[in-house]
Coordinates of C-alpha atoms and ligand atoms in Angstrom, one line a residue:
M4 CA 1.2 -13.1 -23.3
D5 CA -0.5 -13.4 -20.1
Y6 CA 2.5 -14.7 -17.9
K7 CA 2.3 -15.8 -14.4
I8 CA 2.9 -13.7 -11.6
E9 CA 6.3 -14.7 -10.7
T10 CA 7.2 -14.0 -14.4
K11 CA 5.8 -10.9 -14.1
C12 CA 7.8 -9.7 -11.2
V13 CA 11.0 -10.5 -13.5
Q14 CA 9.8 -9.6 -17.1
A15 CA 6.8 -7.1 -17.0
G16 CA 7.3 -3.3 -17.8
Y17 CA 10.5 -2.4 -19.6
Q18 CA 10.6 -4.5 -22.8
P19 CA 13.8 -3.7 -24.8
K20 CA 13.9 -3.5 -28.5
N21 CA 16.5 -4.7 -30.9
G22 CA 20.1 -3.5 -29.5
E23 CA 18.8 -1.6 -26.6
P24 CA 19.9 -2.2 -22.8
R25 CA 18.8 -5.3 -21.5
V26 CA 18.3 -3.8 -18.1
L27 CA 15.6 -1.0 -17.4
P28 CA 17.8 2.4 -17.9
I29 CA 17.7 5.1 -15.6
Y30 CA 16.3 8.2 -17.5
Q31 CA 18.0 11.0 -15.3
S32 CA 16.7 13.8 -17.0
T33 CA 14.1 16.4 -16.2
T34 CA 13.3 17.2 -19.4
Y35 CA 12.5 15.9 -23.0
K36 CA 13.7 17.2 -26.6
Y37 CA 11.0 17.5 -29.3
D38 CA 11.4 18.4 -32.9
S39 CA 7.9 20.1 -33.5
A40 CA 6.1 22.6 -31.5
Q41 CA 2.7 21.1 -32.6
Y42 CA 3.7 17.7 -31.1
L43 CA 4.6 19.2 -27.8
G44 CA 1.4 21.0 -28.0
D45 CA -0.5 18.0 -28.3
L46 CA 1.5 16.4 -25.3
F47 CA 0.1 19.1 -23.3
D48 CA -3.6 18.6 -24.4
L49 CA -2.8 14.9 -23.4
K50 CA -3.5 13.7 -27.2
V51 CA -0.3 12.0 -27.9
P52 CA 2.0 10.0 -25.6
G53 CA 5.3 10.9 -24.4
H54 CA 7.0 13.1 -21.6
M55 CA 7.4 16.5 -21.2
Y56 CA 8.7 17.1 -17.6
T57 CA 9.9 14.7 -15.2
R58 CA 7.5 16.1 -12.3
L59 CA 4.6 14.6 -14.6
S60 CA 6.2 11.4 -15.9
N61 CA 9.5 9.8 -16.7
P62 CA 10.5 6.6 -18.8
T63 CA 12.1 4.9 -15.9
L64 CA 9.0 5.2 -13.9
E65 CA 6.6 4.5 -16.6
Y66 CA 8.3 1.0 -17.1
V67 CA 7.8 0.2 -13.2
E68 CA 4.3 1.6 -13.2
Q69 CA 3.3 -0.6 -16.0
K70 CA 4.9 -3.6 -14.1
I71 CA 3.1 -2.6 -10.9
A72 CA -0.1 -2.2 -12.7
D73 CA 0.4 -5.6 -14.4
L74 CA 1.1 -7.4 -11.0
E75 CA -1.8 -6.0 -9.4
G76 CA -3.9 -6.5 -12.6
G77 CA -4.9 -2.8 -12.9
V78 CA -5.2 -0.7 -16.1
G79 CA -2.6 1.7 -15.3
A80 CA -0.3 3.0 -11.9
M81 CA 1.3 6.1 -10.8
L82 CA 4.5 6.0 -8.5
L83 CA 4.7 8.7 -5.8
S84 CA 7.4 9.8 -3.3
S85 CA 5.8 8.1 -0.5
G86 CA 3.1 5.7 0.8
Q87 CA 1.6 8.8 2.4
A88 CA 1.3 10.6 -0.7
A89 CA -0.3 7.7 -2.5
N90 CA -3.0 7.6 0.0
L91 CA -3.5 11.2 0.2
F92 CA -4.0 11.4 -3.9
A93 CA -6.2 8.2 -3.7
I94 CA -8.8 10.2 -1.8
L95 CA -7.9 13.7 -3.1
N96 CA -8.7 12.4 -6.8
I97 CA -12.4 12.0 -6.2
A98 CA -13.2 13.9 -2.7
K99 CA -13.0 17.8 -2.1
S100 CA -13.8 20.0 0.8
G101 CA -17.3 19.2 2.2
D102 CA -16.9 15.5 1.2
N103 CA -16.4 12.8 3.5
F104 CA -15.0 9.1 3.2
I105 CA -15.3 6.2 5.3
S106 CA -12.0 4.4 6.4
A107 CA -11.4 1.0 8.5
S108 CA -10.4 2.0 12.0
E109 CA -7.4 -0.3 12.0
I110 CA -4.9 1.0 9.9
Y111 CA -1.4 2.5 9.5
G112 CA -0.6 5.3 12.5
G113 CA 0.5 7.5 9.6
T114 CA -2.6 7.3 7.9
V115 CA -4.7 7.8 10.8
N116 CA -2.9 11.2 11.2
L117 CA -3.2 11.8 7.4
F118 CA -6.9 11.4 7.4
G119 CA -7.9 12.5 10.7
V120 CA -5.6 15.6 10.9
T121 CA -4.2 16.9 7.7
M122 CA -7.2 16.0 5.5
Q123 CA -9.6 17.0 8.0
K124 CA -8.1 20.4 7.8
M125 CA -8.6 20.3 4.0
G126 CA -12.3 19.9 5.0
I127 CA -12.2 16.0 3.7
E128 CA -13.9 14.2 6.7
V129 CA -12.7 10.9 7.6
R130 CA -15.6 8.4 9.4
F131 CA -13.7 5.5 10.7
A132 CA -15.7 2.2 10.7
D133 CA -14.5 -0.5 13.3
P134 CA -14.9 -3.8 11.0
K135 CA -16.4 -5.3 14.0
M136 CA -19.3 -3.0 13.6
S137 CA -22.5 -4.6 11.7
D138 CA -23.3 -3.8 8.4
E139 CA -26.1 -1.7 9.6
E140 CA -23.8 0.3 11.9
I141 CA -21.6 0.7 9.0
E142 CA -24.3 2.0 6.5
K143 CA -25.1 4.7 9.3
L144 CA -21.9 6.4 8.3
F145 CA -22.6 7.0 4.8
D146 CA -24.4 10.0 3.5
D147 CA -24.7 11.8 -0.1
R148 CA -21.2 13.4 0.3
T149 CA -19.6 10.0 1.0
R150 CA -17.0 9.4 -2.0
A151 CA -15.0 6.3 -0.8
V152 CA -14.3 3.5 1.5
F153 CA -10.5 2.8 2.6
G154 CA -8.8 -0.1 4.4
E155 CA -5.8 -2.2 4.3
T156 CA -5.6 -5.6 3.2
V157 CA -3.6 -6.4 6.4
S158 CA -3.4 -3.6 8.7
N159 CA 0.0 -2.2 9.9
P160 CA 0.8 -3.1 12.8
A161 CA -2.7 -4.8 14.1
L162 CA -2.6 -7.4 11.3
N163 CA -6.3 -7.1 10.8
V164 CA -7.2 -8.7 7.7
L165 CA -10.2 -6.9 5.9
D166 CA -12.9 -8.5 4.4
I167 CA -12.4 -6.9 1.2
E168 CA -15.5 -8.3 -0.6
R169 CA -17.7 -7.1 2.5
F170 CA -16.2 -3.5 2.1
A171 CA -16.4 -3.6 -1.6
K172 CA -20.1 -4.5 -1.3
L173 CA -20.9 -1.6 1.3
A174 CA -19.3 0.9 -1.1
H175 CA -20.7 -0.3 -4.2
D176 CA -24.1 -0.3 -2.9
H177 CA -23.8 3.4 -2.5
D178 CA -22.1 3.9 -6.0
I179 CA -18.7 4.8 -4.4
P180 CA -15.1 3.0 -5.0
L181 CA -13.2 0.7 -2.3
I182 CA -9.8 1.8 -1.9
I183 CA -7.1 -0.9 -0.8
D184 CA -3.8 -0.3 0.7
N185 CA -2.2 -3.6 -0.2
T186 CA 1.2 -2.7 1.1
F187 CA 1.6 -5.7 3.6
A188 CA 0.2 -8.2 1.3
T189 CA 1.6 -7.3 -1.8
P190 CA 0.0 -8.8 -5.1
I191 CA 1.9 -11.9 -4.7
N192 CA -0.4 -12.7 -1.6
C193 CA -3.4 -10.6 -2.5
R194 CA -4.9 -9.1 -5.7
P195 CA -7.5 -6.8 -4.2
F196 CA -9.0 -5.9 -7.8
E197 CA -10.1 -9.7 -7.8
F198 CA -12.4 -9.3 -4.9
G199 CA -13.8 -5.9 -6.0
A200 CA -11.6 -3.2 -5.0
D201 CA -11.5 -0.2 -7.4
I202 CA -8.3 1.4 -6.5
V203 CA -5.3 0.0 -4.9
T204 CA -2.4 1.9 -3.2
H205 CA 1.2 1.0 -1.8
S206 CA 4.0 1.9 0.3
T207 CA 6.6 0.5 -2.1
T208 CA 8.7 1.5 1.0
K209 CA 8.2 -1.9 2.6
Y210 CA 8.0 -5.2 0.7
M211 CA 8.2 -4.1 -3.1
D212 CA 11.5 -2.4 -2.4
G213 CA 12.2 -5.1 0.3
H214 CA 15.8 -3.8 1.3
A215 CA 14.7 -0.6 3.2
T216 CA 16.5 1.4 0.4
C217 CA 13.9 3.8 -0.9
V218 CA 10.7 5.6 0.4
G219 CA 8.0 5.4 -2.3
G220 CA 4.3 5.0 -3.1
A221 CA 2.1 3.5 -5.8
L222 CA -1.5 4.4 -6.8
I223 CA -3.2 1.6 -9.0
D224 CA -6.3 2.0 -11.2
G225 CA -8.4 -1.3 -11.4
G226 CA -10.1 0.1 -14.3
K227 CA -13.7 -1.2 -13.7
F228 CA -15.4 1.6 -11.7
N229 CA -18.1 3.9 -13.3
W230 CA -16.9 7.1 -12.5
A231 CA -19.5 8.6 -14.8
N232 CA -22.5 7.8 -12.4
G233 CA -23.2 11.0 -11.4
K234 CA -21.4 11.3 -8.2
F235 CA -18.0 12.2 -9.5
P236 CA -18.4 15.3 -11.5
E237 CA -14.5 16.0 -11.3
L238 CA -14.2 13.1 -13.5
S239 CA -17.2 13.3 -15.8
T240 CA -17.5 17.2 -16.4
P241 CA -14.9 19.4 -18.1
D242 CA -11.7 20.0 -16.1
E243 CA -11.3 23.9 -16.6
S244 CA -7.5 23.5 -15.6
Y245 CA -6.8 21.1 -18.5
H246 CA -8.7 22.8 -21.5
G247 CA -11.9 21.3 -20.5
T248 CA -11.0 17.8 -20.5
V249 CA -13.5 15.2 -19.6
Y250 CA -11.7 12.3 -18.2
T251 CA -14.3 9.9 -18.4
D252 CA -14.7 10.7 -22.2
S253 CA -11.4 10.9 -23.2
F254 CA -9.7 8.3 -21.0
G255 CA -12.5 5.8 -20.6
N256 CA -11.4 3.1 -18.1
M257 CA -8.1 5.1 -17.1
A258 CA -10.0 8.3 -16.1
Y259 CA -9.1 7.8 -12.7
I260 CA -5.4 7.1 -13.2
V261 CA -4.9 10.0 -15.9
K262 CA -6.6 12.6 -13.8
A263 CA -4.4 11.9 -10.7
R264 CA -1.3 12.5 -13.0
A265 CA -2.7 15.5 -14.9
Q266 CA -4.0 17.3 -12.2
L267 CA -2.7 16.2 -8.9
M268 CA 1.0 15.4 -9.8
R269 CA 1.0 18.4 -11.7
D270 CA -0.2 20.6 -9.0
L271 CA 1.3 18.9 -5.9
G272 CA 4.3 17.2 -7.9
S273 CA 5.2 14.1 -5.2
Q274 CA 6.9 12.3 -7.9
M275 CA 9.1 9.4 -7.3
S276 CA 12.8 10.0 -8.4
P277 CA 14.3 8.0 -11.4
I278 CA 16.9 6.3 -9.5
A279 CA 14.4 5.2 -6.7
S280 CA 12.3 3.8 -9.3
F281 CA 15.1 1.7 -10.7
I282 CA 16.0 0.5 -7.1
L283 CA 12.3 -0.1 -6.6
N284 CA 11.9 -2.3 -9.9
L285 CA 15.2 -4.5 -8.5
G286 CA 13.1 -5.2 -5.6
L287 CA 10.2 -6.4 -7.7
E288 CA 12.2 -8.6 -9.6
T289 CA 12.5 -10.8 -6.6
L290 CA 9.4 -9.9 -4.8
H291 CA 7.9 -13.4 -5.3
L292 CA 10.9 -15.2 -3.8
R293 CA 10.9 -13.0 -0.9
M294 CA 7.2 -13.0 0.0
A295 CA 7.2 -16.8 0.0
R296 CA 10.4 -16.9 2.3
H297 CA 9.0 -13.8 4.6
C298 CA 5.6 -16.0 5.2
E299 CA 7.5 -19.5 5.7
N300 CA 9.9 -17.9 8.4
G301 CA 6.6 -15.7 9.8
L302 CA 4.8 -18.9 10.2
K303 CA 7.9 -20.7 12.1
V304 CA 8.3 -18.1 14.3
A305 CA 4.7 -17.5 15.0
E306 CA 4.7 -21.3 15.8
F307 CA 7.4 -21.1 18.2
L308 CA 6.1 -18.1 20.0
A309 CA 2.9 -19.6 20.5
G310 CA 4.4 -22.5 22.3
R311 CA 5.9 -20.4 24.9
D312 CA 4.5 -19.4 28.3
D313 CA 6.5 -16.2 28.7
I314 CA 4.5 -15.0 25.7
S315 CA 0.9 -13.6 26.7
W316 CA -0.5 -13.4 23.0
V317 CA 0.6 -13.9 19.3
N318 CA -1.0 -12.4 16.5
Y319 CA -0.3 -14.0 13.0
P320 CA -3.5 -14.3 10.7
S321 CA -1.7 -17.3 8.8
L322 CA -1.4 -19.3 12.3
P323 CA -4.2 -22.0 11.7
S324 CA -5.0 -21.4 15.5
D325 CA -5.7 -17.6 14.7
P326 CA -9.4 -16.2 15.0
Q327 CA -8.4 -14.6 11.5
Y328 CA -7.2 -17.4 9.8
P329 CA -10.5 -18.3 7.6
L330 CA -10.6 -14.8 6.6
A331 CA -6.5 -14.7 5.9
N332 CA -6.8 -18.1 4.2
K333 CA -9.6 -16.9 1.6
Y334 CA -8.0 -13.8 0.5
M335 CA -4.3 -14.8 1.1
P336 CA -3.9 -18.7 0.8
K337 CA -0.4 -18.2 0.2
G338 CA 0.4 -16.6 3.4
T339 CA -0.1 -12.8 4.8
C340 CA 3.3 -11.4 5.0
G341 CA 6.4 -11.5 7.4
V342 CA 4.9 -9.4 10.1
I343 CA 3.7 -10.8 13.6
S344 CA 2.9 -9.0 16.8
F345 CA 2.7 -10.4 20.0
G346 CA 2.9 -9.4 23.8
I347 CA 5.5 -10.4 26.3
K348 CA 4.6 -11.3 30.0
G349 CA 6.3 -8.9 32.5
G350 CA 5.0 -5.5 31.2
K351 CA 7.0 -2.7 29.7
E352 CA 10.2 -3.4 31.4
A353 CA 10.1 -7.0 29.9
V354 CA 9.4 -5.5 26.5
V355 CA 12.4 -3.1 26.5
K356 CA 14.7 -5.8 28.1
F357 CA 13.7 -8.0 25.2
M358 CA 14.1 -5.7 22.5
E359 CA 17.5 -4.6 23.7
S360 CA 18.9 -8.2 24.3
L361 CA 18.0 -9.2 20.5
K362 CA 21.2 -9.6 18.5
L363 CA 20.1 -10.6 14.8
A364 CA 16.7 -8.8 15.0
A365 CA 17.4 -5.0 14.9
M366 CA 15.4 -2.2 16.7
V367 CA 14.3 -0.1 13.7
V368 CA 11.6 2.3 12.6
H369 CA 10.7 0.1 9.6
V370 CA 9.0 -3.3 8.8
A371 CA 8.8 -5.6 5.8
D372 CA 12.3 -5.9 4.5
A373 CA 14.9 -8.6 4.0
R374 CA 16.5 -8.0 7.5
T375 CA 14.4 -9.4 10.8
S376 CA 13.3 -6.2 13.0
V377 CA 11.3 -5.3 15.9
L378 CA 9.7 -2.2 17.1
H379 CA 7.4 -1.1 19.9
P380 CA 4.5 0.7 18.3
A381 CA 2.9 2.5 21.1
S382 CA 6.2 4.3 21.9
T383 CA 7.2 4.8 18.3
T384 CA 5.2 4.8 15.4
H385 CA 1.9 5.4 17.0
R386 CA 3.3 7.9 19.6
Q387 CA 1.1 10.6 18.5
L388 CA -1.9 8.5 19.2
S389 CA -4.0 9.0 22.3
D390 CA -4.9 5.9 24.4
E391 CA -8.3 5.6 22.8
Q392 CA -6.9 5.9 19.5
L393 CA -4.3 3.1 20.3
V394 CA -7.1 0.9 21.1
A395 CA -9.2 1.8 18.0
A396 CA -5.9 0.9 15.8
G397 CA -5.5 -2.5 17.6
V398 CA -2.1 -1.3 19.2
P399 CA -2.0 -2.4 22.8
G400 CA 1.0 -1.0 25.0
D401 CA 2.7 -4.4 25.6
M402 CA 2.7 -5.0 21.6
I403 CA 5.8 -5.9 20.0
R404 CA 5.7 -5.8 16.2
M405 CA 8.4 -8.2 14.7
S406 CA 8.9 -8.3 10.9
V407 CA 10.6 -11.6 10.0
G408 CA 13.2 -11.3 7.5
I409 CA 14.4 -13.9 5.0
E410 CA 17.4 -15.1 7.0
N411 CA 17.3 -18.7 8.2
S412 CA 14.5 -19.0 10.3
E413 CA 16.6 -21.2 13.0
D414 CA 18.8 -18.3 13.5
I415 CA 15.9 -15.7 13.8
I416 CA 14.0 -18.3 16.5
E417 CA 17.7 -18.6 18.4
D418 CA 17.8 -14.8 18.8
I419 CA 14.5 -14.7 20.0
K420 CA 14.9 -17.4 22.5
Q421 CA 17.9 -16.1 24.0
A422 CA 16.5 -12.4 24.2
L423 CA 13.0 -14.0 26.0
E424 CA 15.8 -15.7 28.5
A425 CA 17.4 -12.3 29.1
A426 CA 14.2 -10.6 29.8
K427 CA 13.1 -12.8 32.5
Ligands
PLP30 C1 4.3 2.5 6.0 C2 2.9 2.5 5.4 C3 2.2 3.8 4.9 C4 3.1 4.9 4.8 O1 3.9 4.6 3.6 P1 5.6 5.6 3.6 O2 6.2 4.9 2.2 O3 6.1 5.4 4.8 O4 5.0 7.1 3.2 C5 1.0 3.5 4.2 N1 0.4 2.4 4.6 C6 1.0 1.3 5.2 C7 0.1 0.0 5.3 C8 2.3 1.4 5.6 O5 2.8 0.2 6.4

């Protein structure tokens, strides 16, 4: 049955059989018992389905992976210990030392460091493309060692909406995939595979978990990219570390996600824990309800801020007056997310006073959970970036990032109002 996305949030993944627990069980076990040595051998050869060791796979995780793949409309998914691990694996699965990839410049600060520092040390070069560049300018960044294009549906914290179809075309013209970090939009508001993306990643830590309880990541395979086009020999020629398996031959449209597990998860071991995936699944069951409320409250708060003369600017792509509204409305007609960024008049002093005066909204290093929160990115999450990098990431010094929660919007607005008065 192809259910609607709201039903999938609640019901996809775990399907209990007669007499089995109604709710997804936590399989808190590192190991699995087998009666036949032959079966176990076949498992190691990836010839039969099953679990052998929780560093590679686990039933609780598998059901949640099925749900997330279903929500995104992909063919398979893999959970990881963090969003950082998900983005690292997404690239590492198809690029090696000497290769390069192109990334939209306005992305999460942690990803800027991962790509620009740590992966650089691994010999994989990132080339940042400002989405404001023309196609011709971006074209110049490609060469015959370019292996992927990367971007965020709605970037954290700049809230830049990516023109996914444009970036998909740039990537596909060079026979390489588009990888989209869909953390902020979630599959409730945008399903990047429908616009040409090939791989989707998530920091499940954010809206998917939704309650600020567990750090986690997800990697989802859209199943449509042709990895046998000659540019990806690691997928289309024998993997000597896996008995000569040719992923594209043996696993067809699941080649990418099978390789990510069989090779990268085996070697790097960044698996989510069973209990974390159980908690993630609880979050997913209400994702559709929460996203709707986050967007409804986000719009009300953005409208309130836009009408104040002590606010210097408001960035919320779902606000009809926002320059990004046409793009946001094309890719996310139901709304973007609950995150708003804005500047307060009066400089850093006013920013600090405002944040410290909030009572309901808490100052936390987090976004995208049920509780309203605020953060000053330039002095926290993006602290390691240089002034130039801050500008490139779209993070001006007076920027406040507010993650609007699912409380009553009147209470949130009252709180902001009193804090703005206190900051005067
Ligand atoms: C938070 C975040 C990440 C990193 O995820 P962690 O779970 O914190 O490792 C990656 N991308 C985006 C868009 C994020 O917001």
